[in-house]
PDB file of C-alpha atoms in Angstrom:
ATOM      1  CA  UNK Z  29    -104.852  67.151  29.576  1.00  0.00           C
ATOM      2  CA  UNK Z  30    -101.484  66.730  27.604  1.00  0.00           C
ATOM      3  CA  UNK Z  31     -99.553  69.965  26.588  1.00  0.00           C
ATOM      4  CA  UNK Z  32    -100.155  71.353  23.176  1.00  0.00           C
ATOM      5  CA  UNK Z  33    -103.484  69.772  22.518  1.00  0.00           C
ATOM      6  CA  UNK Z  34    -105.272  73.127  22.627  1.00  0.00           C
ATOM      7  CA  UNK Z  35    -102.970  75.732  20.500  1.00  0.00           C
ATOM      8  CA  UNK Z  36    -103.907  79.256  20.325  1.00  0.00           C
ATOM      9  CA  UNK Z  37    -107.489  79.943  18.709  1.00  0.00           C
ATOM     10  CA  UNK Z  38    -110.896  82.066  18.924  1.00  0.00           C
ATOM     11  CA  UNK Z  39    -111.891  82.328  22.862  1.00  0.00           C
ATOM     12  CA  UNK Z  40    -114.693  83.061  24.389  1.00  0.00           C
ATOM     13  CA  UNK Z  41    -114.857  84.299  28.664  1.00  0.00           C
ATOM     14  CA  UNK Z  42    -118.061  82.666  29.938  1.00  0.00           C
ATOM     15  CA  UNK Z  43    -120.615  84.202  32.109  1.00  0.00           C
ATOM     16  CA  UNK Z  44    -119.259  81.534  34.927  1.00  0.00           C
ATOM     17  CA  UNK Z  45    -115.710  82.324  34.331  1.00  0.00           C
ATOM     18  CA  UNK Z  46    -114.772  79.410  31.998  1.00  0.00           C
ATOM     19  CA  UNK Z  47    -113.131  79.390  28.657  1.00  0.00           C
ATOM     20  CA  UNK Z  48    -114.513  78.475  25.607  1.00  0.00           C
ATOM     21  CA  UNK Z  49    -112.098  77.238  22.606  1.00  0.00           C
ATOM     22  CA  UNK Z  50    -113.269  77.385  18.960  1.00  0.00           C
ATOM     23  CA  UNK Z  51    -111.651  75.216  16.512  1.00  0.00           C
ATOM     24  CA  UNK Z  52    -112.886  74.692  12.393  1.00  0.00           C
ATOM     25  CA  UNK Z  53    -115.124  71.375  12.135  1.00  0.00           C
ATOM     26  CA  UNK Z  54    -112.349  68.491  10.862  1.00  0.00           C
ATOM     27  CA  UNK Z  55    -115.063  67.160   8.251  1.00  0.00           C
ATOM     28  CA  UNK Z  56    -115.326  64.056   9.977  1.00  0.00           C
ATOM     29  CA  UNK Z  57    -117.063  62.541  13.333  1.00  0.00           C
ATOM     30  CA  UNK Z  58    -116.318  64.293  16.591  1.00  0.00           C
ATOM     31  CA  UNK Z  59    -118.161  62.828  19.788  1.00  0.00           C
ATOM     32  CA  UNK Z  60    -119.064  65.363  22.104  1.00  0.00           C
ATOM     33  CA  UNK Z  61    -117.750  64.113  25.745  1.00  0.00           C
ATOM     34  CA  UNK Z  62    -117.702  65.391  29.507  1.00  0.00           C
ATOM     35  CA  UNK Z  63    -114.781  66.380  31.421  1.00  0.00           C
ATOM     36  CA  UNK Z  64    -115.231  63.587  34.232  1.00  0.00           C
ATOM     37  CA  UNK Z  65    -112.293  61.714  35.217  1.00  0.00           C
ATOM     38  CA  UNK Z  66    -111.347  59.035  32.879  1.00  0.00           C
ATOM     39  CA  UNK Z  67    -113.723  60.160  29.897  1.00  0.00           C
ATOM     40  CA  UNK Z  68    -112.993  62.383  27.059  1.00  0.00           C
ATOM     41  CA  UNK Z  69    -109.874  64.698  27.458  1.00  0.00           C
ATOM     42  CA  UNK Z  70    -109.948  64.695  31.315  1.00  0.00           C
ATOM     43  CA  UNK Z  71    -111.869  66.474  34.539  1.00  0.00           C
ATOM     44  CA  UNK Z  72    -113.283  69.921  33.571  1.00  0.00           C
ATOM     45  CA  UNK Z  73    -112.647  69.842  30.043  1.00  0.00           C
ATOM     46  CA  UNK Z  74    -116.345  69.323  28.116  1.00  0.00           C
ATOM     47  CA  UNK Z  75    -116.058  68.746  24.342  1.00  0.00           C
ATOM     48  CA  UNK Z  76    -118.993  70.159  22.345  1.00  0.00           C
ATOM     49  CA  UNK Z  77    -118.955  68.649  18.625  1.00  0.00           C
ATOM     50  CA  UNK Z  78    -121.495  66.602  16.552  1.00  0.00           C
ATOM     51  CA  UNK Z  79    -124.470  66.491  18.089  1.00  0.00           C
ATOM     52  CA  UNK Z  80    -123.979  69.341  20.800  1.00  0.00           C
ATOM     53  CA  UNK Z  81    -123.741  72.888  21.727  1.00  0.00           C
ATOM     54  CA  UNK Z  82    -122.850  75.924  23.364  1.00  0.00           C
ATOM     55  CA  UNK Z  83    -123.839  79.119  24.563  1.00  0.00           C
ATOM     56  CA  UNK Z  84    -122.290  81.783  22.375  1.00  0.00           C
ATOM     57  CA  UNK Z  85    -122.185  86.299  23.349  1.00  0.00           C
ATOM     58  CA  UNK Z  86    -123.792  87.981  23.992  1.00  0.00           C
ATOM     59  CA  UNK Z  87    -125.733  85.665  26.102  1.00  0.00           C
ATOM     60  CA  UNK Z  88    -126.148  86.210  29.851  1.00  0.00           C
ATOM     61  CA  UNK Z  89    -125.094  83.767  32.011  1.00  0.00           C
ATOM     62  CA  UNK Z  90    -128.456  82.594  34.022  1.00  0.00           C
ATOM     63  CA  UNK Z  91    -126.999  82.406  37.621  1.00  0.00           C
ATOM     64  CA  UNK Z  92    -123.469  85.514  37.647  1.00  0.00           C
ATOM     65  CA  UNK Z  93    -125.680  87.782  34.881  1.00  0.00           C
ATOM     66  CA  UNK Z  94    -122.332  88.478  33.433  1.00  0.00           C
ATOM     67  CA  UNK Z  95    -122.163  88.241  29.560  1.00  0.00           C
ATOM     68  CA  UNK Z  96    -120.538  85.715  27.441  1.00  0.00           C
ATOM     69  CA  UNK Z  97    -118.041  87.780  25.518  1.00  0.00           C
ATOM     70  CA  UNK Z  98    -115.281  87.340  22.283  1.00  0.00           C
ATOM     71  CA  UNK Z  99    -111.422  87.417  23.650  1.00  0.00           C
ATOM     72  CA  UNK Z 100    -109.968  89.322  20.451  1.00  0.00           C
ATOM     73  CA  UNK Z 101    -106.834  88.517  19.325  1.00  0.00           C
ATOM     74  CA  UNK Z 102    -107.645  85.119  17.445  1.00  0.00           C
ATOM     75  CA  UNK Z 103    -109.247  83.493  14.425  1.00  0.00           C
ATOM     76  CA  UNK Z 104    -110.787  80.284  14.282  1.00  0.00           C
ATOM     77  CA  UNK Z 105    -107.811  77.680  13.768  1.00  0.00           C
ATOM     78  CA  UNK Z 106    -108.084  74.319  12.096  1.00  0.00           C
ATOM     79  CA  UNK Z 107    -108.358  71.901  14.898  1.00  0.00           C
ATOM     80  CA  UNK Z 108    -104.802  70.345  15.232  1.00  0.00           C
ATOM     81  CA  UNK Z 109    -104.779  66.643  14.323  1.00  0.00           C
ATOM     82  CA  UNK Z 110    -103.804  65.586  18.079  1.00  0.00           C
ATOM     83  CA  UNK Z 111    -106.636  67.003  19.614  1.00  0.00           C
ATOM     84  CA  UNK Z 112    -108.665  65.003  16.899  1.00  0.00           C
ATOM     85  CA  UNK Z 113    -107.023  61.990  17.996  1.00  0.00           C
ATOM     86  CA  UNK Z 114    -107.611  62.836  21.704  1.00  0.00           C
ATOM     87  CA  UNK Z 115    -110.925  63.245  21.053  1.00  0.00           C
ATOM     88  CA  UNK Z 116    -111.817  60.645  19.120  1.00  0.00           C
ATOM     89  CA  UNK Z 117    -112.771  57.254  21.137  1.00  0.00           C
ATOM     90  CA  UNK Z 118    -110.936  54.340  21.503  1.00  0.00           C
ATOM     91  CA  UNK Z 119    -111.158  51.455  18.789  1.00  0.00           C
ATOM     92  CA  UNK Z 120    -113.939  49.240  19.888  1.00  0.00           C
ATOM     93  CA  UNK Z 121    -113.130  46.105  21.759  1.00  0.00           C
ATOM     94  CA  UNK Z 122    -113.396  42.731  19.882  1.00  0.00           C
ATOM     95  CA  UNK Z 123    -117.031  41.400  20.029  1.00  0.00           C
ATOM     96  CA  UNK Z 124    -118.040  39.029  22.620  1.00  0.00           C
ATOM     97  CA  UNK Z 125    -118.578  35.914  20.102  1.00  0.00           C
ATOM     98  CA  UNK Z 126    -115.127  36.635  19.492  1.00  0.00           C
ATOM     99  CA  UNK Z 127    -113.721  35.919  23.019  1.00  0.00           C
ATOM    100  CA  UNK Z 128    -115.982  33.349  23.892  1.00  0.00           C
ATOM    101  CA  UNK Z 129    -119.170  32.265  22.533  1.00  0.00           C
ATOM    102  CA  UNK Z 130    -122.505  33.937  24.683  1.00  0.00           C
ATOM    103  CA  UNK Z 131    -124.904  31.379  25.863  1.00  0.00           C
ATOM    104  CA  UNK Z 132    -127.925  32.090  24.364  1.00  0.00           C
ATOM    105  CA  UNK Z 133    -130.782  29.992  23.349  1.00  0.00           C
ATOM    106  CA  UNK Z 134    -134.617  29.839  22.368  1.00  0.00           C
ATOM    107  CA  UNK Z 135    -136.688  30.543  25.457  1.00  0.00           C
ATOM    108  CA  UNK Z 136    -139.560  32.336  26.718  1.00  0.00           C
ATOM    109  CA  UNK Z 137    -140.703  33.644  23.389  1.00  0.00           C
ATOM    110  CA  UNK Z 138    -137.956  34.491  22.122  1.00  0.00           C
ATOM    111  CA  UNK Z 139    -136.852  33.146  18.637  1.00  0.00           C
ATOM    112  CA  UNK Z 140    -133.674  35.564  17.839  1.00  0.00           C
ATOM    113  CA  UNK Z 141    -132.018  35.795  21.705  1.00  0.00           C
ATOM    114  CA  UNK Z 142    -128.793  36.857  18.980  1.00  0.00           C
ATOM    115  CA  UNK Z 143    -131.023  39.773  17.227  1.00  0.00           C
ATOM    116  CA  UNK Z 144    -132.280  40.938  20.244  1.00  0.00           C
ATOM    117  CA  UNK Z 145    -129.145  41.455  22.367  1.00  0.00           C
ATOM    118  CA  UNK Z 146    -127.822  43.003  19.382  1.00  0.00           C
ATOM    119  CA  UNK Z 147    -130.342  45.583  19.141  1.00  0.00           C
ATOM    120  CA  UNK Z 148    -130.319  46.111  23.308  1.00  0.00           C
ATOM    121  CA  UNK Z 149    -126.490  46.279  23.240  1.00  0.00           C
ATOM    122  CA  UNK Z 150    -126.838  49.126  19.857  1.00  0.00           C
ATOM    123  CA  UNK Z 151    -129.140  50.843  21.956  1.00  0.00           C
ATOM    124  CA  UNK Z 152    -126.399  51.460  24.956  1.00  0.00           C
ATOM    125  CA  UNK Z 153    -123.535  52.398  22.298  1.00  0.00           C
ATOM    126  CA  UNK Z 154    -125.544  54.791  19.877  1.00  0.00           C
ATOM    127  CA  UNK Z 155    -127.702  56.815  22.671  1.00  0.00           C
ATOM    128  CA  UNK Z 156    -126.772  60.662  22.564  1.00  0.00           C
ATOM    129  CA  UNK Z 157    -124.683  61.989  25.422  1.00  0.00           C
ATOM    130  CA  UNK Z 158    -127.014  62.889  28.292  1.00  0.00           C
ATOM    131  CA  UNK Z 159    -129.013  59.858  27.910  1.00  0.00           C
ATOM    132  CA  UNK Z 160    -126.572  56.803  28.160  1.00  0.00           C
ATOM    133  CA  UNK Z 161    -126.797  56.080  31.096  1.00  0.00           C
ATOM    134  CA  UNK Z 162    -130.830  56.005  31.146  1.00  0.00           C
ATOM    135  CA  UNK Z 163    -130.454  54.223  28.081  1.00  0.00           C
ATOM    136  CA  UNK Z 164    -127.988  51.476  29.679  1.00  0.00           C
ATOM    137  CA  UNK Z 165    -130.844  50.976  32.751  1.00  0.00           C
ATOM    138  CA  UNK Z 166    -133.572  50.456  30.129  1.00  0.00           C
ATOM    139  CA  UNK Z 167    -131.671  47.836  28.126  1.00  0.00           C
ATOM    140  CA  UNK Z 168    -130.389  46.109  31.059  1.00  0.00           C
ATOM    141  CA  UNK Z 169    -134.162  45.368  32.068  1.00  0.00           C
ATOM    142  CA  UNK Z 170    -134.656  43.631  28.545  1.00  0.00           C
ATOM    143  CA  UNK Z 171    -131.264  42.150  28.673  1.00  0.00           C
ATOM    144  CA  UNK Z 172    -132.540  40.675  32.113  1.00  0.00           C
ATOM    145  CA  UNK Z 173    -135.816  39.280  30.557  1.00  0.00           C
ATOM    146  CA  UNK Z 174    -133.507  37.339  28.644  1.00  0.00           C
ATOM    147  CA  UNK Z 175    -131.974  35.836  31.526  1.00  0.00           C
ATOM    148  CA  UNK Z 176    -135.146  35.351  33.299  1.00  0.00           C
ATOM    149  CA  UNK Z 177    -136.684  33.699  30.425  1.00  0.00           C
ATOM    150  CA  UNK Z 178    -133.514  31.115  30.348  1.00  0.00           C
ATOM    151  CA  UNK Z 179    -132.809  32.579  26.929  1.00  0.00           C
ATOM    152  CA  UNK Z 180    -129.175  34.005  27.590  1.00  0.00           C
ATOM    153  CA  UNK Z 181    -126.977  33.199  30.414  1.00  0.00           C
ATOM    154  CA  UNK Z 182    -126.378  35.447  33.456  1.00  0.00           C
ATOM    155  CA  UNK Z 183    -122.456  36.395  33.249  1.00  0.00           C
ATOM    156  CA  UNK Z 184    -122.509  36.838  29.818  1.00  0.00           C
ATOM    157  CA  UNK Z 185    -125.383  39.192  29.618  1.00  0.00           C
ATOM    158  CA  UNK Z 186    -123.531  41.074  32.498  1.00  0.00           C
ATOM    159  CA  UNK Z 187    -120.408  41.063  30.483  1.00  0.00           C
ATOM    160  CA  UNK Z 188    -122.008  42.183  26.932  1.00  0.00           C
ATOM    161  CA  UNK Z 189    -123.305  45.542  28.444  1.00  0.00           C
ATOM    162  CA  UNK Z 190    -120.296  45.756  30.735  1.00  0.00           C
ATOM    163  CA  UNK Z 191    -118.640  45.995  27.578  1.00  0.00           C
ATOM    164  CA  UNK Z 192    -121.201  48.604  25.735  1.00  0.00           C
ATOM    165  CA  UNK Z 193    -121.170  50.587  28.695  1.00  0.00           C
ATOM    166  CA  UNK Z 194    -117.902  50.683  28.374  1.00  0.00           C
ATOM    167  CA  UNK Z 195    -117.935  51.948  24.803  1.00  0.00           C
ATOM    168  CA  UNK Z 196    -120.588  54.502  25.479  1.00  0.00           C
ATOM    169  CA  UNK Z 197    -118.196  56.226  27.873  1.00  0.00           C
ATOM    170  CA  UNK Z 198    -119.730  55.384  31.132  1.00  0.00           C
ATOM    171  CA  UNK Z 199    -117.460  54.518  34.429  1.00  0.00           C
ATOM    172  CA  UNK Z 200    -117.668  50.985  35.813  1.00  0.00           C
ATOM    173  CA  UNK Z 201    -119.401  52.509  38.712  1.00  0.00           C
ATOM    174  CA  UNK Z 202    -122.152  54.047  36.621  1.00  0.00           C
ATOM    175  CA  UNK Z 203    -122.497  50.724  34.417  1.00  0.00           C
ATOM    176  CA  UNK Z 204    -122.399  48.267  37.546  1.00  0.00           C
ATOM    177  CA  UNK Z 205    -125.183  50.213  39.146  1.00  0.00           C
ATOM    178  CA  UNK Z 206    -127.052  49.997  35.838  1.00  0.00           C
ATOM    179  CA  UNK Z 207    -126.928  46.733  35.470  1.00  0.00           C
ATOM    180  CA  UNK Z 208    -127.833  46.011  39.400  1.00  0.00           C
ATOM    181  CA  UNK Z 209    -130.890  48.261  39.279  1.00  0.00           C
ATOM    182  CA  UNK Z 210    -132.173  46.880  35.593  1.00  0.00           C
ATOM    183  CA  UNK Z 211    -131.961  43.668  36.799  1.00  0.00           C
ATOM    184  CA  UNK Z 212    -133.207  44.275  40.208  1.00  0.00           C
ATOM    185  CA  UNK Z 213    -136.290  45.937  39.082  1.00  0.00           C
ATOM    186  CA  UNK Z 214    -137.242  42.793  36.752  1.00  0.00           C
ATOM    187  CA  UNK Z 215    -136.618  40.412  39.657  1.00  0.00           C
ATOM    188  CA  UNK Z 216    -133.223  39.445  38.519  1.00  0.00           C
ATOM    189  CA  UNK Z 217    -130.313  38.702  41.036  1.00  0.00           C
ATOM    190  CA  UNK Z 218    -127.226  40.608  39.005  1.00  0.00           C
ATOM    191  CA  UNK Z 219    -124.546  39.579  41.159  1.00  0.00           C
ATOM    192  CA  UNK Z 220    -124.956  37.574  44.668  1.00  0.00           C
ATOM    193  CA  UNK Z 221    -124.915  39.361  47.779  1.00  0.00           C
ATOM    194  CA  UNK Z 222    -122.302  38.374  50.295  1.00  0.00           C
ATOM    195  CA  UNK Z 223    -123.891  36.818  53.074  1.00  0.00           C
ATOM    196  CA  UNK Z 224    -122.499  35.667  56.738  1.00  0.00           C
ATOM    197  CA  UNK Z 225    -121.120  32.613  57.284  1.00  0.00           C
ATOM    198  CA  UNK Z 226    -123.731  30.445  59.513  1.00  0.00           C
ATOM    199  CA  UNK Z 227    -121.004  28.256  60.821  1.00  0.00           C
ATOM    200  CA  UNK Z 228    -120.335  27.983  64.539  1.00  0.00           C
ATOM    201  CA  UNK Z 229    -116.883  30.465  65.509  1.00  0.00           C
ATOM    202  CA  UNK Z 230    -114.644  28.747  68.080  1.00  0.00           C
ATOM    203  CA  UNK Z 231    -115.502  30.297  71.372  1.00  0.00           C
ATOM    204  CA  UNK Z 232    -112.208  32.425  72.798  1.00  0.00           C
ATOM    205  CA  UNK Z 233    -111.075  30.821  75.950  1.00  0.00           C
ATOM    206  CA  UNK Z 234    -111.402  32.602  79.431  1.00  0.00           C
ATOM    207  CA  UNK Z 235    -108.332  33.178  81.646  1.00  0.00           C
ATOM    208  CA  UNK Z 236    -108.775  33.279  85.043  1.00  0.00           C
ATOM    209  CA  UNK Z 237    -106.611  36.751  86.348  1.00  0.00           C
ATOM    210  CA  UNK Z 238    -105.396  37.286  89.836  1.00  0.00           C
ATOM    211  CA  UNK Z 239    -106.431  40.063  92.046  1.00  0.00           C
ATOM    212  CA  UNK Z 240    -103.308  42.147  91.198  1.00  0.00           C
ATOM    213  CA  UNK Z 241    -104.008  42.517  87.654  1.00  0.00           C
ATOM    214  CA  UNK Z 242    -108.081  42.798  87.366  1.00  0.00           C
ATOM    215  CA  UNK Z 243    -110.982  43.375  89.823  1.00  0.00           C
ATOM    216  CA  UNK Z 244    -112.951  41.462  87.670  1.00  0.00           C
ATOM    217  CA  UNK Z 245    -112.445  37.848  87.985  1.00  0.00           C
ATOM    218  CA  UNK Z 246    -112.627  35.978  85.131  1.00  0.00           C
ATOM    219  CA  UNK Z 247    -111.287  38.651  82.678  1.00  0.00           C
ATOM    220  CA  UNK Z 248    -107.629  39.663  81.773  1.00  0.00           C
ATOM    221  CA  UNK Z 249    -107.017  43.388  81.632  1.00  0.00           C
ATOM    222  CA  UNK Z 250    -105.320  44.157  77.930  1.00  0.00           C
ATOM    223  CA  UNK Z 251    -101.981  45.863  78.300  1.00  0.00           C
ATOM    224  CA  UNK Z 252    -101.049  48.879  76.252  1.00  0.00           C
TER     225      UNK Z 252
END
C-alpha cells in the first residue's frame, strides 16, 4: 500500500491483533474490497464501506477471547481524498460491442440473446462482495446455454464475462475456473483440452558399443 494513504485517525486493536482505521463516510460510493493480491488496496488490507461491516469494542474476539478495544489519542478524520481514489475501482473497460461486435443470434428460444447477456453479465458486476464469485459460476451456466443453443458464439461469451469478472474484482484464476466449471456442468467445452499428438515419433537409432565402454551390447553408456 502507498505511503500516506492512511493518515493518523480513530484506531481500534482487534481481538486477533489487527488494526482497525476509522475514517468519516466521503458522501459518495465506497466499495468494500479484500486485501488479496491485486484487488483493492493490496494483501491484508480489507476495506469495509457501503454495504459492509465490522466488529466494533467491546466485542470478544471468538477464537483469542481478547476484547476489541479504542486506541485513544484520535478522532475520526475525514477520509483523505487519495485513499478515496485508491479505493475507488477502476473506470470500466469499453463495452464489448465497442471492440468488436459479439456474435449473437436467435436460437433455441431465445428472442433477445442481446437482453439476456446483458442481464447475465449485470448479474456478475452488481453481486455483493462475498458472492461474486458464486454469482460469476451461475451466470456462466446461462451464458453457456446460449452457446449451446447456437445463440451466441463461444469466444465471445468467454470474453464478455472475462471482462465482468474482471470488473467485479475477481483474479483471472478465479474467473477462468468459473467459466470452465459453468460451462462444464451444462455440457459445454470452455476451452479445448490439449491432447497428444497421435503421430508416429522417429525411432532414436541404436549404437552398437564395444566391450570397453558397456557390458551391455547394444547400448552406449552416457558420459557425465
Amino acid at each position: 500500500m502507498a505511503a500516506g494513504l492512511t493518515p493518523p485517525t480513530a484506531r481500534v486493536q482487534t481481538g486477533s491483533g489487527g488494526l482497525h482505521l476509522y475514517y468519516r463516510h466521503p458522501g459518495q460510493p465506497v466499495p468494500c474490497s479484500q486485501g488479496k493480491r491485486g484487488q483493492g488496496l493490496g494483501p491484508g488490507v480489507d476495506v469495509k464501506a457501503d454495504g459492509g461491516y465490522v466488529v466494533l469494542p467491546p466485542s470478544t474476539h471468538p477464537r483469542t477471547e481478547r476484547p476489541y478495544r479504542w486506541i485513544p489519542g484520535q478522532a475520526v478524520k475525514e477520509m483523505p481524498s487519495a485513499l478515496l481514489a485508491a479505493c475507488s475501482p477502476p473506470p470500466a473497460p469499453p463495452a464489448l460491442a465497442a471492440s468488436g461486435p459479439t456474435l449473437m443470434r436467435q436460437a433455441g428460444g431465445i428472442s433477445h440473446p442481446d437482453r439476456l447477456l446483458a442481464v447475465l453479465l449485470d448479474r456478475i458486476t452488481t453481486a455483493a462482495e462475498g458472492t461474486r464469485r458464486t454469482t460469476l459460476y451461475g451466470a456462466a451456466r446461462g451464458v453457456a446455454r446460449m452457446v449451446a443453443a447456437g445463440a451466441l458464439d463461444p469466444a465471445d461469451a468467454i470474453t464478455a464475462l472475462t471482462d465482468a469478472g474482471r470488473r467485479a474484482q475477481q483474479t483471472d484464476r478465479d474467473i477462468r475456473a468459473a467459466i470452465r466449471g459453468g460451462f462444464q456442468d451444462e455440457g459445454v467445452t470452455a476451452w479445448p483440452t490439449p491432447t497428444r499428438s497421435t503421430e508416429p515419433q522417429p525411432s532414436m537409432p541404436c549404437t552398437p558399443a564395444s566391450p570397453s565402454t558397456s557390458s551391455f551390447p547394444g547400448l552406449r553408456r552416457s558420459t557425465p
